[in-house]
PDB file of N, CA and C in Angstrom:
ATOM      1  N   PRO A  27       5.898 -23.507 -44.201  1.00  0.00           N
ATOM      2  CA  PRO A  27       6.054 -23.208 -43.548  1.00  0.00           C
ATOM      3  C   PRO A  27       5.161 -22.775 -42.488  1.00  0.00           C
ATOM      4  N   ALA A  28       5.105 -23.413 -40.988  1.00  0.00           N
ATOM      5  CA  ALA A  28       4.215 -23.276 -39.918  1.00  0.00           C
ATOM      6  C   ALA A  28       4.215 -22.030 -39.332  1.00  0.00           C
ATOM      7  N   PRO A  29       3.061 -21.696 -39.415  1.00  0.00           N
ATOM      8  CA  PRO A  29       3.242 -20.172 -39.012  1.00  0.00           C
ATOM      9  C   PRO A  29       4.238 -19.780 -37.741  1.00  0.00           C
ATOM     10  N   ALA A  30       4.887 -18.899 -36.783  1.00  0.00           N
ATOM     11  CA  ALA A  30       5.726 -18.846 -35.742  1.00  0.00           C
ATOM     12  C   ALA A  30       3.765 -18.571 -35.152  1.00  0.00           C
ATOM     13  N   GLU A  31       4.350 -18.869 -33.721  1.00  0.00           N
ATOM     14  CA  GLU A  31       3.686 -18.800 -32.373  1.00  0.00           C
ATOM     15  C   GLU A  31       4.213 -17.437 -32.015  1.00  0.00           C
ATOM     16  N   ALA A  32       3.322 -16.806 -31.450  1.00  0.00           N
ATOM     17  CA  ALA A  32       3.636 -15.727 -30.763  1.00  0.00           C
ATOM     18  C   ALA A  32       4.030 -15.834 -29.101  1.00  0.00           C
ATOM     19  N   PRO A  33       4.850 -15.567 -28.461  1.00  0.00           N
ATOM     20  CA  PRO A  33       5.373 -15.743 -27.486  1.00  0.00           C
ATOM     21  C   PRO A  33       4.317 -16.123 -26.316  1.00  0.00           C
ATOM     22  N   VAL A  34       4.352 -16.746 -25.241  1.00  0.00           N
ATOM     23  CA  VAL A  34       3.345 -16.123 -24.386  1.00  0.00           C
ATOM     24  C   VAL A  34       3.750 -15.476 -22.935  1.00  0.00           C
ATOM     25  N   VAL A  35       2.718 -14.279 -22.869  1.00  0.00           N
ATOM     26  CA  VAL A  35       3.138 -13.635 -21.957  1.00  0.00           C
ATOM     27  C   VAL A  35       2.258 -13.481 -20.838  1.00  0.00           C
ATOM     28  N   ALA A  36       2.687 -13.941 -19.605  1.00  0.00           N
ATOM     29  CA  ALA A  36       2.085 -14.226 -18.355  1.00  0.00           C
ATOM     30  C   ALA A  36       1.930 -12.618 -17.999  1.00  0.00           C
ATOM     31  N   ALA A  37       0.249 -12.882 -17.720  1.00  0.00           N
ATOM     32  CA  ALA A  37      -0.263 -11.395 -17.161  1.00  0.00           C
ATOM     33  C   ALA A  37       0.645 -11.469 -15.917  1.00  0.00           C
ATOM     34  N   ALA A  38       0.263  -9.865 -15.628  1.00  0.00           N
ATOM     35  CA  ALA A  38       0.293  -9.206 -14.152  1.00  0.00           C
ATOM     36  C   ALA A  38      -0.597  -9.367 -13.276  1.00  0.00           C
ATOM     37  N   PRO A  39      -0.265  -9.762 -11.846  1.00  0.00           N
ATOM     38  CA  PRO A  39      -1.613  -9.853 -11.078  1.00  0.00           C
ATOM     39  C   PRO A  39      -1.900  -8.838 -10.762  1.00  0.00           C
ATOM     40  N   PRO A  40      -3.635  -8.691 -11.106  1.00  0.00           N
ATOM     41  CA  PRO A  40      -4.218  -7.295 -10.609  1.00  0.00           C
ATOM     42  C   PRO A  40      -3.779  -6.524  -9.598  1.00  0.00           C
ATOM     43  N   ALA A  41      -4.049  -5.341  -9.560  1.00  0.00           N
ATOM     44  CA  ALA A  41      -3.953  -4.921  -8.529  1.00  0.00           C
ATOM     45  C   ALA A  41      -4.531  -4.705  -7.272  1.00  0.00           C
ATOM     46  N   ARG A  42      -3.684  -4.633  -6.383  1.00  0.00           N
ATOM     47  CA  ARG A  42      -4.738  -4.843  -5.109  1.00  0.00           C
ATOM     48  C   ARG A  42      -4.696  -3.916  -4.259  1.00  0.00           C
ATOM     49  N   ARG A  43      -5.686  -3.410  -2.845  1.00  0.00           N
ATOM     50  CA  ARG A  43      -5.890  -2.297  -2.307  1.00  0.00           C
ATOM     51  C   ARG A  43      -5.662  -2.683  -0.429  1.00  0.00           C
ATOM     52  N   LEU A  44      -4.620  -2.591  -0.290  1.00  0.00           N
ATOM     53  CA  LEU A  44      -4.541  -2.859   1.132  1.00  0.00           C
ATOM     54  C   LEU A  44      -5.640  -1.606   2.064  1.00  0.00           C
ATOM     55  N   ALA A  45      -6.062  -2.323   3.138  1.00  0.00           N
ATOM     56  CA  ALA A  45      -7.090  -1.122   4.518  1.00  0.00           C
ATOM     57  C   ALA A  45      -6.028  -1.408   5.680  1.00  0.00           C
ATOM     58  N   LEU A  46      -5.805  -0.046   6.170  1.00  0.00           N
ATOM     59  CA  LEU A  46      -4.901  -0.286   7.582  1.00  0.00           C
ATOM     60  C   LEU A  46      -5.472   0.524   8.551  1.00  0.00           C
ATOM     61  N   SER A  47      -5.623  -0.057   9.749  1.00  0.00           N
ATOM     62  CA  SER A  47      -6.266   1.276  10.839  1.00  0.00           C
ATOM     63  C   SER A  47      -4.865   1.310  11.397  1.00  0.00           C
ATOM     64  N   ILE A  48      -4.626   2.319  11.816  1.00  0.00           N
ATOM     65  CA  ILE A  48      -3.236   3.217  12.301  1.00  0.00           C
ATOM     66  C   ILE A  48      -3.599   4.239  13.503  1.00  0.00           C
ATOM     67  N   GLU A  49      -4.105   3.322  14.160  1.00  0.00           N
ATOM     68  CA  GLU A  49      -4.437   4.239  16.006  1.00  0.00           C
ATOM     69  C   GLU A  49      -3.787   5.477  16.031  1.00  0.00           C
ATOM     70  N   LYS A  50      -2.284   5.518  15.728  1.00  0.00           N
ATOM     71  CA  LYS A  50      -1.677   6.549  16.182  1.00  0.00           C
ATOM     72  C   LYS A  50      -0.997   8.238  15.687  1.00  0.00           C
ATOM     73  N   MET A  51      -1.785   7.542  14.411  1.00  0.00           N
ATOM     74  CA  MET A  51      -1.401   8.539  14.027  1.00  0.00           C
ATOM     75  C   MET A  51      -2.512   9.423  13.451  1.00  0.00           C
ATOM     76  N   ASP A  52      -2.417  10.091  14.819  1.00  0.00           N
ATOM     77  CA  ASP A  52      -2.825  11.421  15.459  1.00  0.00           C
ATOM     78  C   ASP A  52      -2.415  12.786  15.324  1.00  0.00           C
ATOM     79  N   CYS A  53      -1.494  13.038  14.568  1.00  0.00           N
ATOM     80  CA  CYS A  53      -0.974  14.392  14.620  1.00  0.00           C
ATOM     81  C   CYS A  53      -0.410  14.724  13.255  1.00  0.00           C
ATOM     82  N   LEU A  54       0.039  15.342  12.651  1.00  0.00           N
ATOM     83  CA  LEU A  54       0.270  15.976  11.430  1.00  0.00           C
ATOM     84  C   LEU A  54       1.942  15.343  10.614  1.00  0.00           C
ATOM     85  N   PRO A  55       3.086  15.464  11.578  1.00  0.00           N
ATOM     86  CA  PRO A  55       4.334  14.859  10.985  1.00  0.00           C
ATOM     87  C   PRO A  55       3.745  13.063  11.614  1.00  0.00           C
ATOM     88  N   CYS A  56       2.826  12.556  11.860  1.00  0.00           N
ATOM     89  CA  CYS A  56       2.456  11.347  12.061  1.00  0.00           C
ATOM     90  C   CYS A  56       2.044  11.027  10.397  1.00  0.00           C
ATOM     91  N   VAL A  57       1.024  11.546   9.908  1.00  0.00           N
ATOM     92  CA  VAL A  57       0.424  11.960   8.401  1.00  0.00           C
ATOM     93  C   VAL A  57       1.694  11.782   7.632  1.00  0.00           C
ATOM     94  N   VAL A  58       2.686  13.314   7.811  1.00  0.00           N
ATOM     95  CA  VAL A  58       3.504  13.557   6.754  1.00  0.00           C
ATOM     96  C   VAL A  58       4.514  12.053   7.042  1.00  0.00           C
ATOM     97  N   THR A  59       4.856  11.452   7.450  1.00  0.00           N
ATOM     98  CA  THR A  59       5.451  10.477   7.623  1.00  0.00           C
ATOM     99  C   THR A  59       4.855   9.239   7.010  1.00  0.00           C
ATOM    100  N   VAL A  60       4.181   8.781   7.438  1.00  0.00           N
ATOM    101  CA  VAL A  60       3.618   7.598   6.435  1.00  0.00           C
ATOM    102  C   VAL A  60       3.392   7.867   4.823  1.00  0.00           C
ATOM    103  N   ARG A  61       2.689   8.837   4.517  1.00  0.00           N
ATOM    104  CA  ARG A  61       2.329   9.664   3.484  1.00  0.00           C
ATOM    105  C   ARG A  61       4.024   9.694   2.639  1.00  0.00           C
ATOM    106  N   ARG A  62       4.935   9.855   3.287  1.00  0.00           N
ATOM    107  CA  ARG A  62       6.716   9.911   2.672  1.00  0.00           C
ATOM    108  C   ARG A  62       7.419   8.355   2.352  1.00  0.00           C
ATOM    109  N   LEU A  63       6.619   7.478   3.341  1.00  0.00           N
ATOM    110  CA  LEU A  63       7.165   6.291   3.841  1.00  0.00           C
ATOM    111  C   LEU A  63       6.085   5.242   1.942  1.00  0.00           C
ATOM    112  N   LEU A  64       4.973   5.973   1.823  1.00  0.00           N
ATOM    113  CA  LEU A  64       4.196   5.310   0.953  1.00  0.00           C
ATOM    114  C   LEU A  64       4.980   6.182  -0.382  1.00  0.00           C
ATOM    115  N   ALA A  65       5.207   7.146  -0.549  1.00  0.00           N
ATOM    116  CA  ALA A  65       5.600   7.536  -1.935  1.00  0.00           C
ATOM    117  C   ALA A  65       6.710   7.053  -2.416  1.00  0.00           C
ATOM    118  N   GLU A  66       7.768   6.937  -1.624  1.00  0.00           N
ATOM    119  CA  GLU A  66       8.983   6.361  -1.272  1.00  0.00           C
ATOM    120  C   GLU A  66       9.328   5.557  -1.914  1.00  0.00           C
ATOM    121  N   GLN A  67       7.961   4.350  -1.835  1.00  0.00           N
ATOM    122  CA  GLN A  67       7.942   2.832  -2.090  1.00  0.00           C
ATOM    123  C   GLN A  67       7.669   2.269  -3.743  1.00  0.00           C
ATOM    124  N   PRO A  68       8.336   1.868  -4.365  1.00  0.00           N
ATOM    125  CA  PRO A  68       8.256   1.437  -5.304  1.00  0.00           C
ATOM    126  C   PRO A  68       7.153  -0.119  -5.344  1.00  0.00           C
ATOM    127  N   GLY A  69       6.065   0.709  -6.613  1.00  0.00           N
ATOM    128  CA  GLY A  69       5.037  -0.464  -6.359  1.00  0.00           C
ATOM    129  C   GLY A  69       3.908  -0.068  -6.011  1.00  0.00           C
ATOM    130  N   VAL A  70       3.884   1.401  -5.291  1.00  0.00           N
ATOM    131  CA  VAL A  70       2.312   1.808  -4.625  1.00  0.00           C
ATOM    132  C   VAL A  70       1.831   2.635  -5.823  1.00  0.00           C
ATOM    133  N   ALA A  71       0.796   2.575  -6.066  1.00  0.00           N
ATOM    134  CA  ALA A  71       0.341   2.941  -7.406  1.00  0.00           C
ATOM    135  C   ALA A  71      -0.473   4.215  -6.917  1.00  0.00           C
ATOM    136  N   ALA A  72      -1.393   4.303  -5.478  1.00  0.00           N
ATOM    137  CA  ALA A  72      -1.945   5.369  -5.042  1.00  0.00           C
ATOM    138  C   ALA A  72      -2.028   5.028  -3.088  1.00  0.00           C
ATOM    139  N   PHE A  73      -2.053   5.922  -2.297  1.00  0.00           N
ATOM    140  CA  PHE A  73      -2.606   5.872  -1.539  1.00  0.00           C
ATOM    141  C   PHE A  73      -3.359   7.040  -0.453  1.00  0.00           C
ATOM    142  N   THR A  74      -4.227   7.397   0.173  1.00  0.00           N
ATOM    143  CA  THR A  74      -4.697   7.606   1.657  1.00  0.00           C
ATOM    144  C   THR A  74      -3.939   7.789   2.613  1.00  0.00           C
ATOM    145  N   ALA A  75      -3.846   9.085   3.197  1.00  0.00           N
ATOM    146  CA  ALA A  75      -3.854   8.882   4.618  1.00  0.00           C
ATOM    147  C   ALA A  75      -3.817  10.497   5.071  1.00  0.00           C
ATOM    148  N   GLU A  76      -4.412  10.767   6.254  1.00  0.00           N
ATOM    149  CA  GLU A  76      -5.081  12.080   6.088  1.00  0.00           C
ATOM    150  C   GLU A  76      -5.538  11.771   7.803  1.00  0.00           C
ATOM    151  N   LEU A  77      -4.898  12.530   8.098  1.00  0.00           N
ATOM    152  CA  LEU A  77      -4.726  13.303   9.577  1.00  0.00           C
ATOM    153  C   LEU A  77      -6.553  12.635   9.884  1.00  0.00           C
ATOM    154  N   GLU A  78      -7.725  13.394   9.648  1.00  0.00           N
ATOM    155  CA  GLU A  78      -9.044  13.264  10.409  1.00  0.00           C
ATOM    156  C   GLU A  78      -8.943  12.433  10.318  1.00  0.00           C
ATOM    157  N   LEU A  79      -8.717  10.931   9.736  1.00  0.00           N
ATOM    158  CA  LEU A  79      -9.036   9.332   9.558  1.00  0.00           C
ATOM    159  C   LEU A  79      -7.570   8.291   9.983  1.00  0.00           C
ATOM    160  N   ASP A  80      -8.112   7.226  10.570  1.00  0.00           N
ATOM    161  CA  ASP A  80      -7.252   6.693  11.410  1.00  0.00           C
ATOM    162  C   ASP A  80      -6.983   5.192  10.227  1.00  0.00           C
ATOM    163  N   VAL A  81      -7.647   5.552   9.048  1.00  0.00           N
ATOM    164  CA  VAL A  81      -7.914   4.235   8.359  1.00  0.00           C
ATOM    165  C   VAL A  81      -6.584   4.687   6.650  1.00  0.00           C
ATOM    166  N   VAL A  82      -5.558   3.798   6.312  1.00  0.00           N
ATOM    167  CA  VAL A  82      -4.754   4.264   5.405  1.00  0.00           C
ATOM    168  C   VAL A  82      -5.405   3.144   4.322  1.00  0.00           C
ATOM    169  N   THR A  83      -5.599   3.805   2.816  1.00  0.00           N
ATOM    170  CA  THR A  83      -5.633   2.726   2.257  1.00  0.00           C
ATOM    171  C   THR A  83      -4.391   3.087   0.741  1.00  0.00           C
ATOM    172  N   VAL A  84      -4.306   1.901   0.558  1.00  0.00           N
ATOM    173  CA  VAL A  84      -2.785   1.422   0.114  1.00  0.00           C
ATOM    174  C   VAL A  84      -3.320   1.256  -1.453  1.00  0.00           C
ATOM    175  N   GLU A  85      -3.257   1.282  -2.110  1.00  0.00           N
ATOM    176  CA  GLU A  85      -3.450   0.560  -3.838  1.00  0.00           C
ATOM    177  C   GLU A  85      -1.696   0.237  -4.547  1.00  0.00           C
ATOM    178  N   TYR A  86      -1.713  -1.058  -4.446  1.00  0.00           N
ATOM    179  CA  TYR A  86      -0.011  -1.254  -4.987  1.00  0.00           C
ATOM    180  C   TYR A  86      -0.358  -2.198  -5.990  1.00  0.00           C
ATOM    181  N   ARG A  87       0.804  -2.314  -6.692  1.00  0.00           N
ATOM    182  CA  ARG A  87       0.780  -3.876  -7.613  1.00  0.00           C
ATOM    183  C   ARG A  87       2.088  -4.790  -6.874  1.00  0.00           C
ATOM    184  N   PRO A  88       1.064  -6.013  -7.177  1.00  0.00           N
ATOM    185  CA  PRO A  88       1.620  -7.492  -6.334  1.00  0.00           C
ATOM    186  C   PRO A  88       3.173  -7.577  -7.188  1.00  0.00           C
ATOM    187  N   ALA A  89       3.696  -7.357  -8.257  1.00  0.00           N
ATOM    188  CA  ALA A  89       4.205  -7.857  -9.170  1.00  0.00           C
ATOM    189  C   ALA A  89       5.505  -6.912  -8.804  1.00  0.00           C
ATOM    190  N   VAL A  90       5.433  -5.918  -8.058  1.00  0.00           N
ATOM    191  CA  VAL A  90       6.185  -4.694  -7.550  1.00  0.00           C
ATOM    192  C   VAL A  90       6.756  -5.159  -5.654  1.00  0.00           C
ATOM    193  N   VAL A  91       5.818  -4.840  -4.881  1.00  0.00           N
ATOM    194  CA  VAL A  91       5.770  -5.313  -3.898  1.00  0.00           C
ATOM    195  C   VAL A  91       4.385  -5.648  -3.161  1.00  0.00           C
ATOM    196  N   ASP A  92       4.708  -6.566  -2.022  1.00  0.00           N
ATOM    197  CA  ASP A  92       3.513  -7.152  -1.531  1.00  0.00           C
ATOM    198  C   ASP A  92       3.407  -6.896   0.583  1.00  0.00           C
ATOM    199  N   ALA A  93       2.097  -6.834   0.268  1.00  0.00           N
ATOM    200  CA  ALA A  93       1.518  -6.375   1.758  1.00  0.00           C
ATOM    201  C   ALA A  93       2.106  -6.705   2.832  1.00  0.00           C
ATOM    202  N   GLU A  94       3.212  -7.225   2.821  1.00  0.00           N
ATOM    203  CA  GLU A  94       3.942  -7.314   4.019  1.00  0.00           C
ATOM    204  C   GLU A  94       4.975  -6.254   4.153  1.00  0.00           C
ATOM    205  N   THR A  95       5.571  -5.960   3.456  1.00  0.00           N
ATOM    206  CA  THR A  95       6.939  -4.790   2.679  1.00  0.00           C
ATOM    207  C   THR A  95       5.991  -3.728   3.113  1.00  0.00           C
ATOM    208  N   LEU A  96       4.533  -3.638   2.848  1.00  0.00           N
ATOM    209  CA  LEU A  96       3.898  -2.529   3.106  1.00  0.00           C
ATOM    210  C   LEU A  96       3.435  -2.293   4.617  1.00  0.00           C
ATOM    211  N   ILE A  97       3.212  -2.827   5.127  1.00  0.00           N
ATOM    212  CA  ILE A  97       2.635  -3.190   6.770  1.00  0.00           C
ATOM    213  C   ILE A  97       4.332  -2.451   7.274  1.00  0.00           C
ATOM    214  N   ALA A  98       5.340  -3.260   6.812  1.00  0.00           N
ATOM    215  CA  ALA A  98       6.792  -2.879   7.242  1.00  0.00           C
ATOM    216  C   ALA A  98       7.297  -2.031   7.352  1.00  0.00           C
ATOM    217  N   LEU A  99       6.528  -1.096   6.593  1.00  0.00           N
ATOM    218  CA  LEU A  99       6.882   0.151   6.807  1.00  0.00           C
ATOM    219  C   LEU A  99       6.629   1.221   7.616  1.00  0.00           C
ATOM    220  N   ILE A 100       5.317   0.765   7.938  1.00  0.00           N
ATOM    221  CA  ILE A 100       4.391   1.461   9.471  1.00  0.00           C
ATOM    222  C   ILE A 100       5.361   1.416  10.974  1.00  0.00           C
ATOM    223  N   PRO A 101       6.074   2.611  11.162  1.00  0.00           N
ATOM    224  CA  PRO A 101       6.148   2.105  12.688  1.00  0.00           C
ATOM    225  C   PRO A 101       5.483   1.732  13.929  1.00  0.00           C
ATOM    226  N   ASP A 102       6.410   0.635  14.281  1.00  0.00           N
ATOM    227  CA  ASP A 102       5.571  -0.273  15.241  1.00  0.00           C
ATOM    228  C   ASP A 102       5.005   0.327  16.371  1.00  0.00           C
ATOM    229  N   SER A 103       5.298   1.752  16.959  1.00  0.00           N
ATOM    230  CA  SER A 103       4.572   2.715  17.540  1.00  0.00           C
ATOM    231  C   SER A 103       3.360   2.890  17.004  1.00  0.00           C
ATOM    232  N   TYR A 104       2.719   3.407  15.949  1.00  0.00           N
ATOM    233  CA  TYR A 104       1.747   3.410  15.204  1.00  0.00           C
ATOM    234  C   TYR A 104       1.159   3.220  15.707  1.00  0.00           C
ATOM    235  N   GLY A 105       0.440   1.767  16.271  1.00  0.00           N
ATOM    236  CA  GLY A 105      -0.557   0.462  16.029  1.00  0.00           C
ATOM    237  C   GLY A 105      -0.935   0.345  15.009  1.00  0.00           C
ATOM    238  N   LEU A 106      -0.828  -0.408  14.339  1.00  0.00           N
ATOM    239  CA  LEU A 106      -1.054  -0.958  12.937  1.00  0.00           C
ATOM    240  C   LEU A 106      -1.844  -2.331  13.357  1.00  0.00           C
ATOM    241  N   THR A 107      -3.268  -2.116  12.166  1.00  0.00           N
ATOM    242  CA  THR A 107      -4.074  -3.664  12.220  1.00  0.00           C
ATOM    243  C   THR A 107      -4.365  -3.467  11.005  1.00  0.00           C
ATOM    244  N   VAL A 108      -4.353  -4.781  10.410  1.00  0.00           N
ATOM    245  CA  VAL A 108      -4.990  -4.617   8.977  1.00  0.00           C
ATOM    246  C   VAL A 108      -6.121  -4.816   8.741  1.00  0.00           C
ATOM    247  N   ILE A 109      -6.917  -4.171   8.024  1.00  0.00           N
ATOM    248  CA  ILE A 109      -7.946  -4.320   7.974  1.00  0.00           C
ATOM    249  C   ILE A 109      -8.525  -5.434   6.799  1.00  0.00           C
ATOM    250  N   GLY A 110      -7.789  -4.823   5.740  1.00  0.00           N
ATOM    251  CA  GLY A 110      -8.414  -5.817   4.781  1.00  0.00           C
ATOM    252  C   GLY A 110      -6.804  -5.628   3.140  1.00  0.00           C
ATOM    253  N   ASP A 111      -6.994  -6.740   2.570  1.00  0.00           N
ATOM    254  CA  ASP A 111      -6.163  -6.642   1.325  1.00  0.00           C
ATOM    255  C   ASP A 111      -7.001  -7.422   0.028  1.00  0.00           C
ATOM    256  N   THR A 112      -7.461  -6.911  -0.341  1.00  0.00           N
ATOM    257  CA  THR A 112      -8.294  -6.907  -1.884  1.00  0.00           C
ATOM    258  C   THR A 112      -7.748  -6.452  -3.335  1.00  0.00           C
ATOM    259  N   ALA A 113      -8.051  -7.556  -4.080  1.00  0.00           N
ATOM    260  CA  ALA A 113      -7.646  -7.691  -5.846  1.00  0.00           C
ATOM    261  C   ALA A 113      -8.842  -6.311  -6.107  1.00  0.00           C
ATOM    262  N   LEU A 114      -7.606  -5.567  -6.683  1.00  0.00           N
ATOM    263  CA  LEU A 114      -8.939  -4.707  -7.324  1.00  0.00           C
ATOM    264  C   LEU A 114      -9.419  -4.509  -8.717  1.00  0.00           C
ATOM    265  N   PRO A 115     -10.679  -4.361  -8.968  1.00  0.00           N
ATOM    266  CA  PRO A 115     -11.503  -5.145 -10.443  1.00  0.00           C
ATOM    267  C   PRO A 115     -10.352  -4.784 -11.970  1.00  0.00           C
TER     268      PRO A 115
END
C-alpha cells in the first residue's frame, strides 16, 4: 500500500504591526480608553499606548482581526492617522 500523505495545513499569515497617530489622546482617560478597547479585542497580541506619545502601535494576528477593525475601535473625535501597517518578521 502507498504511504498516507500528511494533510496540508495552511500557514497562518504573519503577525502585523499597525502604527497609528492619535492627535487627541492627550489625557489619561483617553489613554485608558484606547488601552481598554485594544485589550478587549481578540487577535491583539500586544500594544503600546502612552500619554507622552501620540503614536499607538498594535501587534495583531490578521487571521483573527484586520487593521480596519482595529482602526474603527478608536473614537472619531480622537483624530486618528494611520502611519503604517507592516508584517512582522
